[in-house]
Coordinates of C-alpha atoms in Angstrom, one line a residue:
Chain A
M1 CA 12.6 -22.3 -60.2
S2 CA 9.0 -22.0 -59.0
L3 CA 8.8 -20.8 -55.4
I4 CA 5.0 -20.2 -55.3
K5 CA 2.5 -22.4 -57.0
V6 CA -1.2 -21.3 -56.9
V7 CA -3.4 -24.2 -58.0
E8 CA -7.1 -23.6 -59.0
V9 CA -7.6 -21.1 -56.2
S10 CA -11.1 -19.7 -55.8
K11 CA -12.4 -17.5 -53.0
S12 CA -16.0 -16.6 -52.2
Y13 CA -17.5 -15.0 -49.1
E14 CA -20.8 -13.9 -47.7
G15 CA -21.5 -10.3 -48.6
G16 CA -24.5 -8.1 -47.9
D17 CA -26.0 -9.1 -51.2
G18 CA -25.3 -12.8 -50.9
V19 CA -22.2 -14.8 -52.0
V20 CA -19.5 -12.7 -53.5
Q21 CA -17.0 -14.5 -55.8
A22 CA -13.8 -12.7 -55.2
L23 CA -11.4 -15.0 -57.1
T24 CA -12.1 -17.7 -59.7
N25 CA -9.9 -20.6 -60.6
I26 CA -6.6 -18.7 -60.2
N27 CA -3.5 -20.6 -61.4
L28 CA -0.1 -18.9 -61.0
E29 CA 3.5 -19.8 -60.6
I30 CA 6.0 -17.3 -59.2
N31 CA 9.7 -18.0 -59.5
E32 CA 12.3 -17.4 -56.8
G33 CA 13.8 -13.9 -57.2
E34 CA 10.9 -12.5 -59.2
F35 CA 9.4 -9.0 -58.6
L36 CA 5.8 -9.5 -59.6
A37 CA 3.1 -6.9 -59.8
L38 CA -0.5 -7.8 -59.2
M39 CA -2.5 -5.2 -61.2
G40 CA -6.1 -4.5 -61.4
P41 CA -8.8 -2.0 -60.6
S42 CA -10.3 -1.5 -57.1
G43 CA -12.4 -4.5 -56.0
S44 CA -10.9 -6.8 -58.6
G45 CA -9.6 -9.2 -56.0
K46 CA -5.9 -8.4 -56.0
S47 CA -5.7 -7.7 -52.3
T48 CA -7.6 -10.9 -51.6
L49 CA -5.2 -12.9 -53.8
L50 CA -2.2 -11.2 -51.9
S51 CA -3.7 -12.2 -48.5
I52 CA -4.1 -15.8 -49.7
L53 CA -0.5 -15.8 -51.1
G54 CA 0.7 -14.5 -47.7
G55 CA -1.0 -17.3 -45.7
L56 CA -3.5 -14.9 -44.1
N57 CA -6.7 -15.9 -45.8
S58 CA -7.6 -19.4 -46.8
P59 CA -9.0 -20.0 -50.2
T60 CA -12.5 -21.5 -50.6
T61 CA -11.0 -24.1 -53.0
G62 CA -7.6 -24.8 -54.5
K63 CA -4.1 -25.0 -53.1
L64 CA -1.2 -22.8 -52.4
I65 CA 2.2 -24.4 -52.4
I66 CA 5.2 -22.4 -51.3
D67 CA 8.6 -23.9 -51.2
G68 CA 6.9 -27.3 -51.4
I69 CA 4.7 -26.7 -48.4
D70 CA 0.9 -27.0 -48.8
V71 CA 0.3 -23.8 -46.9
Y72 CA -3.4 -24.1 -46.0
A73 CA -3.0 -27.8 -45.0
L74 CA -1.0 -26.4 -42.0
A75 CA -2.7 -26.1 -38.6
S76 CA -3.4 -22.6 -37.4
E77 CA -0.3 -22.2 -35.2
R78 CA 2.0 -23.8 -37.8
L79 CA 0.6 -21.4 -40.3
A80 CA 1.7 -18.5 -38.0
D81 CA 5.2 -20.1 -37.8
F82 CA 5.2 -20.3 -41.6
R83 CA 4.3 -16.6 -42.0
H84 CA 7.0 -15.8 -39.5
E85 CA 9.6 -17.8 -41.3
Y86 CA 8.8 -17.2 -45.0
V87 CA 6.8 -14.0 -45.3
G88 CA 7.3 -10.3 -44.8
F89 CA 4.3 -8.0 -45.2
V90 CA 4.2 -4.3 -46.2
F91 CA 0.6 -3.3 -45.5
Q92 CA -1.4 -0.7 -47.3
Q93 CA -1.5 1.7 -44.4
Y94 CA 1.9 0.7 -43.1
Q95 CA 0.3 -0.8 -40.0
L96 CA 2.9 0.2 -37.5
I97 CA 2.2 -0.1 -33.8
P98 CA 1.7 3.4 -32.6
Y99 CA 3.2 3.1 -29.1
L100 CA 6.5 1.5 -30.3
T101 CA 9.4 3.4 -31.8
A102 CA 10.6 2.7 -35.3
L103 CA 13.3 0.5 -33.9
E104 CA 10.9 -1.4 -31.7
N105 CA 8.4 -1.9 -34.6
V106 CA 11.2 -3.4 -36.7
M107 CA 12.2 -5.6 -33.8
L108 CA 8.7 -7.1 -33.5
P109 CA 9.2 -10.2 -35.7
L110 CA 12.4 -10.9 -33.7
A111 CA 10.5 -10.8 -30.3
I112 CA 9.3 -14.3 -30.7
T113 CA 12.7 -15.7 -31.6
S114 CA 15.5 -16.9 -29.3
R115 CA 17.8 -14.0 -30.3
T116 CA 19.1 -11.8 -27.5
G117 CA 17.9 -8.3 -27.0
R118 CA 21.3 -7.0 -28.3
E119 CA 21.1 -9.2 -31.4
Q120 CA 17.6 -8.0 -32.1
R121 CA 18.5 -4.4 -31.7
D122 CA 21.6 -4.8 -33.9
M123 CA 19.6 -6.5 -36.6
A124 CA 16.8 -3.9 -36.5
Q125 CA 19.2 -1.0 -36.6
T126 CA 21.0 -2.6 -39.6
V127 CA 17.8 -2.8 -41.6
L128 CA 16.8 0.7 -40.6
D129 CA 20.1 1.9 -41.8
K130 CA 19.5 0.0 -45.0
V131 CA 16.2 1.7 -45.7
G132 CA 17.8 5.1 -44.8
L133 CA 16.1 5.6 -41.4
G134 CA 19.0 4.7 -39.1
S135 CA 19.0 8.2 -37.6
K136 CA 15.3 8.1 -36.8
S137 CA 15.1 4.8 -35.1
L138 CA 13.9 6.2 -31.8
R139 CA 11.0 8.1 -33.2
L140 CA 7.4 7.0 -32.8
P141 CA 5.4 6.4 -36.0
N142 CA 3.4 9.7 -35.6
Q143 CA 6.8 11.5 -35.7
L144 CA 7.6 10.1 -39.1
S145 CA 6.3 11.1 -42.6
G146 CA 4.2 8.7 -44.7
G147 CA 7.2 7.7 -46.8
E148 CA 9.3 7.1 -43.7
Q149 CA 6.6 5.0 -42.1
N150 CA 6.5 2.9 -45.2
R151 CA 10.2 2.4 -45.0
V152 CA 9.9 1.3 -41.4
A153 CA 7.2 -1.2 -42.5
I154 CA 9.6 -2.5 -45.2
A155 CA 12.4 -2.8 -42.6
R156 CA 10.0 -4.8 -40.3
A157 CA 9.1 -7.0 -43.3
I158 CA 12.7 -7.9 -44.1
V159 CA 14.4 -8.0 -40.7
N160 CA 13.7 -11.7 -40.2
R161 CA 15.2 -12.4 -43.6
P162 CA 12.1 -14.0 -45.2
S163 CA 12.0 -15.5 -48.7
L164 CA 9.0 -13.5 -49.8
I165 CA 7.8 -9.9 -49.4
F166 CA 4.1 -9.1 -50.0
A167 CA 3.4 -5.4 -50.5
D168 CA -0.1 -4.1 -50.8
E169 CA -0.3 -0.8 -52.7
P170 CA 2.9 0.5 -51.0
T171 CA 3.0 3.6 -53.2
G172 CA -0.7 4.3 -53.0
S173 CA -0.5 7.2 -50.6
L174 CA 3.0 8.6 -51.5
D175 CA 4.0 11.4 -53.8
S176 CA 5.8 10.5 -57.0
K177 CA 9.3 11.2 -55.6
T178 CA 8.8 9.2 -52.4
A179 CA 7.1 6.4 -54.5
K180 CA 10.1 6.3 -56.8
E181 CA 12.5 6.0 -53.8
L182 CA 10.5 3.2 -52.4
L183 CA 10.4 1.3 -55.6
E184 CA 14.1 1.7 -55.9
L185 CA 14.4 0.2 -52.4
F186 CA 12.2 -2.8 -53.5
Q187 CA 14.3 -3.3 -56.6
A188 CA 17.5 -3.3 -54.5
L189 CA 16.0 -5.9 -52.2
N190 CA 14.9 -7.9 -55.1
Q191 CA 18.4 -7.8 -56.5
D192 CA 19.6 -9.1 -53.1
G193 CA 17.5 -12.2 -53.8
L194 CA 14.1 -11.5 -52.3
T195 CA 11.0 -12.5 -54.1
I196 CA 8.6 -9.6 -54.1
I197 CA 4.9 -9.6 -54.9
M198 CA 3.4 -6.1 -55.0
V199 CA -0.2 -5.1 -55.5
T200 CA -0.6 -1.9 -57.4
H201 CA -3.1 -0.2 -59.7
N202 CA -0.5 2.2 -61.1
R203 CA 0.8 1.2 -64.5
E204 CA 3.9 3.5 -64.0
N205 CA 5.1 1.0 -61.4
L206 CA 5.4 -1.7 -64.0
E207 CA 8.8 -0.5 -65.2
W208 CA 10.3 -1.6 -61.9
V209 CA 8.9 -5.2 -61.8
S210 CA 10.1 -8.3 -63.7
R211 CA 6.5 -9.5 -64.4
A212 CA 3.0 -8.4 -64.0
V213 CA -0.4 -10.2 -63.8
Y214 CA -3.7 -8.6 -64.1
I215 CA -6.9 -9.4 -62.2
R216 CA -10.3 -8.3 -63.2
D217 CA -13.5 -9.6 -61.5
G218 CA -11.5 -12.2 -59.8
V219 CA -10.0 -13.7 -63.0
L220 CA -6.3 -13.6 -63.6
S221 CA -4.5 -12.8 -66.9
Q222 CA -0.9 -12.3 -67.7
I223 CA 0.4 -8.9 -68.9
P224 CA 3.0 -9.2 -71.6
Q225 CA 6.2 -7.3 -70.9
Chain B
M1 CA 12.6 -7.2 -27.2
R2 CA 10.5 -9.8 -25.4
L3 CA 6.7 -10.1 -25.3
T4 CA 6.7 -8.6 -21.8
N5 CA 8.5 -5.5 -23.3
I6 CA 5.6 -5.1 -25.7
A7 CA 3.2 -5.2 -22.8
L8 CA 5.3 -2.7 -20.8
Q9 CA 5.7 -0.3 -23.7
N10 CA 1.9 -0.4 -24.2
I11 CA 1.4 0.4 -20.5
R12 CA 4.0 3.2 -20.6
R13 CA 2.8 4.9 -23.8
R14 CA -1.0 4.5 -23.3
K15 CA -1.0 6.0 -19.9
M16 CA -4.7 7.0 -19.6
R17 CA -6.0 3.6 -20.5
S18 CA -3.5 1.9 -18.2
A19 CA -4.3 4.3 -15.4
L20 CA -8.0 3.5 -15.8
L21 CA -7.4 -0.3 -15.6
M22 CA -5.1 0.2 -12.6
L23 CA -7.6 2.4 -11.0
S24 CA -10.2 -0.3 -11.1
V25 CA -7.8 -2.7 -9.4
I26 CA -6.8 0.0 -6.8
I27 CA -10.4 0.8 -5.9
G28 CA -11.2 -2.9 -5.6
V29 CA -8.2 -3.8 -3.5
A30 CA -8.3 -0.7 -1.4
S31 CA -12.0 -1.3 -0.7
I32 CA -11.4 -4.9 0.3
I33 CA -8.4 -4.1 2.4
F34 CA -10.2 -1.2 4.1
L35 CA -13.3 -3.3 4.7
Y36 CA -11.4 -6.3 5.9
S37 CA -9.3 -4.3 8.4
T38 CA -12.1 -2.2 9.7
T39 CA -14.5 -5.2 10.0
Q40 CA -11.8 -7.1 11.8
A41 CA -11.5 -4.2 14.2
M42 CA -15.2 -3.9 14.5
Q43 CA -15.5 -7.6 15.2
E44 CA -13.0 -7.3 18.0
D45 CA -14.7 -4.2 19.2
V46 CA -18.2 -5.8 19.1
A47 CA -16.8 -9.0 20.7
N48 CA -15.2 -6.9 23.5
K49 CA -18.4 -5.0 24.1
L50 CA -20.4 -8.2 24.1
D51 CA -17.8 -9.7 26.5
Q52 CA -18.3 -6.8 28.8
F53 CA -22.0 -7.0 28.6
G54 CA -22.5 -9.4 31.5
S55 CA -20.1 -11.9 32.8
N56 CA -18.6 -14.9 30.9
I57 CA -16.6 -16.4 33.7
L58 CA -17.9 -17.4 37.1
I59 CA -15.6 -18.2 40.0
L60 CA -17.1 -20.2 42.8
P61 CA -15.9 -22.0 45.9
D62 CA -14.8 -25.6 45.0
S63 CA -17.9 -27.0 46.8
G64 CA -20.8 -25.2 48.2
Q65 CA -24.6 -25.1 48.3
S66 CA -27.1 -22.6 48.7
L67 CA -29.2 -19.4 48.1
T68 CA -30.2 -19.1 44.5
F69 CA -28.3 -16.6 42.4
G70 CA -28.0 -17.2 38.7
G71 CA -28.1 -20.9 39.3
I72 CA -26.0 -20.7 42.5
T73 CA -27.6 -21.4 45.8
V74 CA -26.5 -20.3 49.3
E75 CA -27.7 -21.8 52.5
A76 CA -26.6 -21.0 56.1
P77 CA -23.2 -19.2 55.9
T78 CA -21.6 -21.7 58.1
Q79 CA -22.2 -24.5 55.7
I80 CA -20.7 -22.6 52.7
K81 CA -17.2 -22.8 51.8
E82 CA -16.4 -19.2 50.9
L83 CA -13.9 -17.3 48.9
D84 CA -12.1 -14.2 50.1
M85 CA -10.9 -10.8 48.8
S86 CA -7.3 -12.0 48.5
L87 CA -8.3 -13.7 45.3
I88 CA -8.9 -10.4 43.5
P89 CA -5.2 -9.3 43.3
L90 CA -4.2 -12.9 42.5
M91 CA -6.5 -12.8 39.4
Q92 CA -4.5 -9.8 38.2
T93 CA -1.4 -12.0 38.0
I94 CA -2.5 -14.4 35.2
K95 CA -0.7 -14.3 31.9
N96 CA -3.6 -12.7 30.1
K97 CA -4.6 -10.3 32.9
E98 CA -5.3 -7.5 30.4
T99 CA -8.2 -9.5 29.1
L100 CA -10.0 -9.3 32.4
A101 CA -12.2 -6.2 31.8
T102 CA -14.4 -6.5 34.8
I103 CA -14.0 -8.3 38.1
A104 CA -17.2 -8.2 40.2
P105 CA -17.0 -9.9 43.6
K106 CA -20.2 -10.7 45.4
L107 CA -21.2 -11.7 48.9
L108 CA -24.6 -13.5 49.1
A109 CA -26.6 -13.5 52.3
N110 CA -30.3 -13.8 53.2
T111 CA -32.5 -11.7 55.5
N112 CA -36.1 -11.4 56.5
L113 CA -37.9 -8.3 55.6
K114 CA -41.6 -7.9 56.5
G115 CA -41.9 -11.7 56.8
R116 CA -40.3 -12.3 53.4
E117 CA -37.0 -14.2 52.8
I118 CA -34.9 -11.7 50.8
L119 CA -31.6 -12.2 49.0
L120 CA -28.9 -9.7 50.0
L121 CA -26.1 -9.1 47.6
G122 CA -22.9 -7.3 48.6
V123 CA -21.3 -5.9 45.5
D124 CA -18.6 -3.5 44.3
F125 CA -21.0 -1.0 42.7
S126 CA -18.5 0.4 40.3
Q127 CA -17.7 -3.1 38.9
E128 CA -21.4 -4.2 39.0
F129 CA -22.6 -1.3 37.0
K130 CA -19.9 -2.0 34.3
L131 CA -21.1 -5.6 34.2
K132 CA -24.8 -4.9 34.2
K133 CA -24.9 -2.3 31.4
W134 CA -28.6 -3.1 30.7
W135 CA -29.6 -2.0 34.2
K136 CA -31.9 1.0 34.4
V137 CA -32.1 2.3 37.9
D138 CA -34.9 4.7 38.9
G139 CA -33.7 7.2 41.4
L140 CA -30.0 7.2 40.3
S141 CA -28.6 9.6 37.8
K142 CA -26.2 8.5 35.1
N143 CA -22.8 7.5 36.5
Q144 CA -24.0 7.9 40.1
L145 CA -23.1 5.1 42.4
P146 CA -24.8 4.3 45.7
S147 CA -22.9 5.1 48.9
A148 CA -22.2 2.8 51.8
G149 CA -25.4 3.8 53.5
E150 CA -27.5 3.2 50.5
V151 CA -29.0 0.2 48.8
I152 CA -30.7 -0.4 45.4
L153 CA -33.6 -2.8 45.1
G154 CA -34.7 -5.2 42.5
S155 CA -38.1 -4.3 41.1
D156 CA -40.0 -7.3 42.6
V157 CA -38.5 -6.6 46.1
A158 CA -39.4 -3.0 45.9
L159 CA -43.0 -3.9 44.9
A160 CA -43.3 -6.6 47.6
L161 CA -42.0 -4.3 50.3
G162 CA -43.8 -1.2 49.0
L163 CA -40.5 0.8 48.8
S164 CA -39.6 3.6 46.5
P165 CA -36.4 5.7 46.1
N166 CA -35.3 7.9 49.1
Q167 CA -37.3 5.8 51.5
T168 CA -35.5 4.0 54.3
V169 CA -35.3 0.2 54.9
T170 CA -33.8 -1.5 57.9
I171 CA -31.6 -4.5 57.2
K172 CA -30.1 -6.6 59.9
G173 CA -30.7 -3.7 62.4
Q174 CA -29.2 -1.0 60.2
D175 CA -31.1 1.7 58.3
F176 CA -30.3 2.1 54.6
K177 CA -31.6 4.7 52.2
V178 CA -33.2 3.3 49.0
A179 CA -31.0 5.0 46.4
G180 CA -32.8 3.5 43.5
I181 CA -34.9 0.7 42.1
I182 CA -33.8 -1.4 39.2
Q183 CA -36.4 -1.6 36.5
S184 CA -37.6 -5.1 35.8
T185 CA -35.0 -7.1 34.0
G186 CA -36.9 -10.4 33.8
S187 CA -34.2 -12.3 35.8
S188 CA -35.0 -13.3 39.4
E189 CA -31.4 -12.7 40.6
N190 CA -31.7 -9.0 39.7
D191 CA -35.4 -8.4 40.4
Q192 CA -35.6 -10.3 43.7
A193 CA -32.5 -9.1 45.4
V194 CA -31.3 -6.1 47.5
F195 CA -27.9 -4.7 46.4
M196 CA -25.6 -3.1 48.9
D197 CA -22.0 -2.2 49.3
L198 CA -19.8 -5.4 49.6
T199 CA -17.9 -4.2 52.7
V200 CA -21.0 -3.1 54.5
L201 CA -22.6 -6.6 54.0
Q202 CA -19.4 -8.3 55.1
K203 CA -19.6 -6.3 58.4
L204 CA -23.3 -6.9 58.8
T205 CA -22.9 -10.6 58.4
K206 CA -19.6 -10.6 60.4
R207 CA -17.8 -12.2 57.5
P208 CA -15.0 -9.8 56.9
N209 CA -13.2 -10.2 53.5
A210 CA -15.6 -13.0 52.6
I211 CA -17.1 -13.3 49.1
S212 CA -19.4 -15.9 47.7
L213 CA -18.5 -15.7 44.1
I214 CA -16.8 -13.6 41.5
E215 CA -18.4 -12.7 38.2
T216 CA -15.8 -11.8 35.5
A217 CA -16.1 -10.3 32.1
A218 CA -13.1 -11.4 30.0
L219 CA -12.3 -10.1 26.5
C220 CA -12.1 -13.4 24.7
Y221 CA -11.7 -12.2 21.1
T222 CA -7.9 -12.4 21.2
C223 CA -7.6 -15.0 23.8
P224 CA -9.8 -18.1 24.0
I225 CA -11.9 -18.4 27.1
E226 CA -10.6 -21.9 27.8
E227 CA -7.1 -20.5 28.2
I228 CA -8.3 -17.7 30.6
T229 CA -10.2 -20.2 32.7
Q230 CA -7.2 -22.5 32.9
Q231 CA -4.9 -19.6 33.9
L232 CA -7.4 -18.5 36.6
S233 CA -7.9 -22.1 37.9
A234 CA -4.1 -22.4 38.3
K235 CA -3.8 -19.1 40.2
L236 CA -6.9 -19.6 42.4
P237 CA -6.7 -22.8 44.5
G238 CA -9.9 -24.1 46.0
T239 CA -12.1 -22.4 43.4
K240 CA -14.1 -23.6 40.6
V241 CA -13.7 -21.4 37.5
T242 CA -16.5 -21.9 35.0
A243 CA -17.0 -20.3 31.6
L244 CA -20.6 -19.4 30.9
M245 CA -20.9 -21.1 27.5
S246 CA -24.3 -19.7 26.7
T247 CA -22.9 -16.2 26.8
L248 CA -19.9 -17.2 24.7
E249 CA -22.0 -19.0 22.1
S250 CA -24.3 -16.0 21.8
R251 CA -21.2 -13.8 21.4
D252 CA -19.6 -16.1 18.9
D253 CA -22.9 -16.3 17.0
T254 CA -23.0 -12.5 16.7
V255 CA -19.4 -12.2 15.7
S256 CA -19.7 -15.0 13.1
K257 CA -22.7 -13.3 11.6
F258 CA -20.7 -10.1 11.4
N259 CA -17.8 -12.0 9.8
L260 CA -20.1 -13.6 7.3
F261 CA -21.5 -10.2 6.4
A262 CA -17.9 -8.8 5.9
R263 CA -16.9 -11.7 3.8
S264 CA -20.0 -11.4 1.6
V265 CA -19.4 -7.7 1.0
S266 CA -15.7 -8.5 0.2
L267 CA -16.8 -11.2 -2.2
I268 CA -19.2 -8.8 -3.9
L269 CA -16.4 -6.2 -4.2
F270 CA -14.0 -8.9 -5.5
L271 CA -16.5 -9.9 -8.2
A272 CA -17.3 -6.2 -9.0
S273 CA -13.6 -5.5 -9.5
G274 CA -13.3 -8.6 -11.6
L275 CA -16.1 -7.4 -13.8
V276 CA -14.7 -3.9 -14.2
I277 CA -11.3 -5.4 -15.1
T278 CA -12.9 -7.8 -17.6
M279 CA -14.8 -4.9 -19.2
T280 CA -11.7 -2.7 -19.3
M281 CA -9.5 -5.4 -20.7
K282 CA -12.2 -6.4 -23.2
S283 CA -12.4 -2.9 -24.5
S284 CA -8.6 -2.6 -24.5
V285 CA -8.3 -5.8 -26.6
E286 CA -11.0 -4.6 -29.0
E287 CA -9.2 -1.3 -29.3
R288 CA -6.1 -3.2 -30.3
T289 CA -7.8 -5.4 -32.9
R290 CA -5.7 -3.9 -35.7
E291 CA -2.5 -4.3 -33.7
I292 CA -3.3 -8.0 -32.9
G293 CA -3.9 -8.5 -36.6
I294 CA -0.5 -7.1 -37.4
L295 CA 1.2 -9.3 -34.8
R296 CA -0.7 -12.4 -36.1
A297 CA 0.2 -11.5 -39.7
I298 CA 3.9 -11.3 -38.9
G299 CA 3.8 -14.7 -37.3
F300 CA 2.8 -14.3 -33.6
R301 CA 1.1 -17.4 -32.3
K302 CA -2.2 -17.2 -30.4
R303 CA -0.3 -17.9 -27.2
H304 CA 2.0 -15.0 -27.9
I305 CA -1.1 -12.7 -28.0
I306 CA -2.4 -14.2 -24.8
Q307 CA 1.0 -13.7 -23.2
I308 CA 1.1 -10.0 -24.1
V309 CA -2.4 -9.2 -22.9
L310 CA -1.9 -11.2 -19.7
A311 CA 1.5 -9.7 -19.0
E312 CA 0.0 -6.2 -19.3
A313 CA -2.9 -7.2 -17.0
G314 CA -0.5 -8.8 -14.6
W315 CA 1.8 -5.8 -14.3
L316 CA -1.1 -3.4 -13.9
S317 CA -2.8 -5.7 -11.4
L318 CA 0.3 -6.1 -9.3
L319 CA 1.0 -2.3 -9.3
G320 CA -2.7 -1.7 -8.6
G321 CA -2.7 -4.3 -5.8
L322 CA 0.3 -2.6 -4.2
L323 CA -1.2 0.9 -4.4
G324 CA -4.6 -0.5 -3.4
Y325 CA -3.1 -2.0 -0.3
I326 CA -1.3 1.2 0.6
L327 CA -4.5 3.2 0.1
G328 CA -6.9 0.8 1.8
M329 CA -4.6 0.1 4.7
G330 CA -3.7 3.8 5.0
M331 CA -7.4 4.8 5.2
A332 CA -8.1 2.0 7.7
V333 CA -5.2 3.0 10.0
S334 CA -5.9 6.7 9.7
F335 CA -9.7 6.9 10.2
G336 CA -11.1 3.3 10.1
S337 CA -11.6 3.2 13.9
D338 CA -13.2 6.6 14.0
L339 CA -15.4 5.9 11.1
M340 CA -16.7 2.7 12.6
K341 CA -16.8 4.3 16.1
A342 CA -14.7 1.3 17.2
Q343 CA -12.4 1.5 20.2
V344 CA -9.9 -0.9 18.7
H345 CA -6.8 0.5 17.1
I346 CA -6.2 -0.7 13.5
P347 CA -2.5 -1.4 12.9
W348 CA -0.7 -1.7 9.6
Q349 CA -0.9 -5.4 8.6
P350 CA 2.1 -6.2 6.3
D351 CA 0.8 -9.8 5.9
L352 CA -2.2 -8.4 4.0
L353 CA 0.2 -7.1 1.3
M354 CA 0.9 -10.6 0.1
Y355 CA -2.8 -11.4 0.0
A356 CA -3.5 -8.1 -1.8
L357 CA -0.9 -8.8 -4.4
S358 CA -1.9 -12.4 -4.9
A359 CA -5.6 -11.5 -5.0
S360 CA -5.1 -8.6 -7.4
L361 CA -2.9 -10.8 -9.7
I362 CA -5.5 -13.6 -9.7
I363 CA -8.4 -11.2 -10.3
G364 CA -6.4 -9.4 -13.0
L365 CA -5.3 -12.5 -14.9
T366 CA -8.6 -14.3 -14.5
A367 CA -10.6 -11.3 -15.7
S368 CA -8.2 -10.7 -18.6
F369 CA -8.0 -14.3 -19.8
Y370 CA -11.2 -14.3 -21.7
P371 CA -10.5 -11.0 -23.6
A372 CA -6.9 -12.3 -24.2
W373 CA -8.2 -15.6 -25.5
K374 CA -10.8 -13.9 -27.7
G375 CA -8.2 -11.5 -29.0
S376 CA -5.8 -14.3 -29.9
R377 CA -8.5 -15.9 -32.1
L378 CA -9.1 -12.8 -34.2
D379 CA -8.7 -13.4 -37.9
P380 CA -5.7 -11.4 -39.0
T381 CA -7.3 -10.5 -42.3
E382 CA -10.5 -9.3 -40.6
S383 CA -8.4 -7.5 -38.0
L384 CA -6.5 -5.6 -40.7
R385 CA -9.7 -5.0 -42.7
Y386 CA -7.6 -6.5 -45.4
L387 CA -10.4 -7.7 -47.8

């Protein structure tokens, strides 16, 4: 069943040398429970497509339908609510808040819910346990390794039980052992029912995903399995 | 975790930046509190000094006519209804007796010297010199008072009679030494009169205990003159107690100008503090662009971002307001009076704490609103440099 439907999406923006066409007429359907890889070289438009899929960056033309909702037809604050309810992000540089502990970082998406402090704490601790960082929950981000920070970012992405996880080059700055552990974690989450869309330029990661698409110069093509 | 916790954690873990923001509030509030307290004390001090600079209440017989003295005239003593010395201790029994800084009784009489009609004024020299602080008397050293056998002359009288200090003048058959001559004051009651000891004139005119009028300097800053005149009227039957409105208006004018100056400086400080807080909050929000991007990306609404920034500003402003109050009030109480050379004691004013907290909160929130609003409108993609 199709969870995400990308219809004729194009994105252009003003660059230093005039208008840059980042994406051209993208059409894509992603099923619920898929683990999709967005492949492509640097500057191909894969991160732009990911930000559009995540409701962060409106396309110049085209539509994004997620779970039957025309995402970019939503007003700004409803779009924020949509992101909160449906989407979990794992950013390229982890993007943790430096003055909050691992536990507090994970609790962030819950801070704007009606859950009590204890409920929030329990939920955050549970997901930290799940990503293997239960014992380091009171550490600040700068007291954690890159791989551990990445796991905190994943915990933060899943704590609110979203339908979708968007991960932008999550293994980009990790050694091969840590990268493998992380992909195993993603695979486990996917097996739990989460739909995951991961941007990567590493072909080795393809063995972990259920499907991959390739972007070059803003144009999408399927990669046969 | 609540939004306020995020703000508190930010304050707690980014101590230097939080301290800088709070410092701007502390300096602003402390300056305003210090300035307000000391200028209040200065106003009271200036008002008191102006009140002592000449009389502001005149006590006259209920009816009477006569010789001219500051608008009062005295004719033959027999026709004048007079006051007597027993009124002086009665004046000290009014409710606001501590406001009566100077009580200067006077006996007015006339005499003929070298063919000229001259006004004689019997005064209590110690009180008179307190009242007439602008007098410059040639022949008398500072703080020296004439004795019972001495007189001082107004400049016009001295000139007309050709008298100078240490010469002798005969008044109603008694010789007096000229102790000094008052430099011209521009007012006829000072320049055209002979001043002598009150009891001596009472004996010379055979009017023991008699006085013609009482000039009083009341400190009206804390107690309105109308109240003092009413209290005096009630205690002194058969008298007419009059407030000298021109003196009061002049005093009020000076004090209100002073007040206006203090308020203007406070307003400037208030605006300067607001500007500093705005700039600090603006740079703080700009510093946190990436963080705001993260929060927006994970579903925080614009109002959530505004709430976090304002909560942070609110906490720091309240704490800054409290510390600013303690610092400003402490400085004012400790050395405000000495610094301003004011003779009024500055007490701790707990009521100012509420004003300090409210003002710092208002200034903190107002100054932070624009940076907060601007921060909330940041594009999450741009904030994260996502593209």
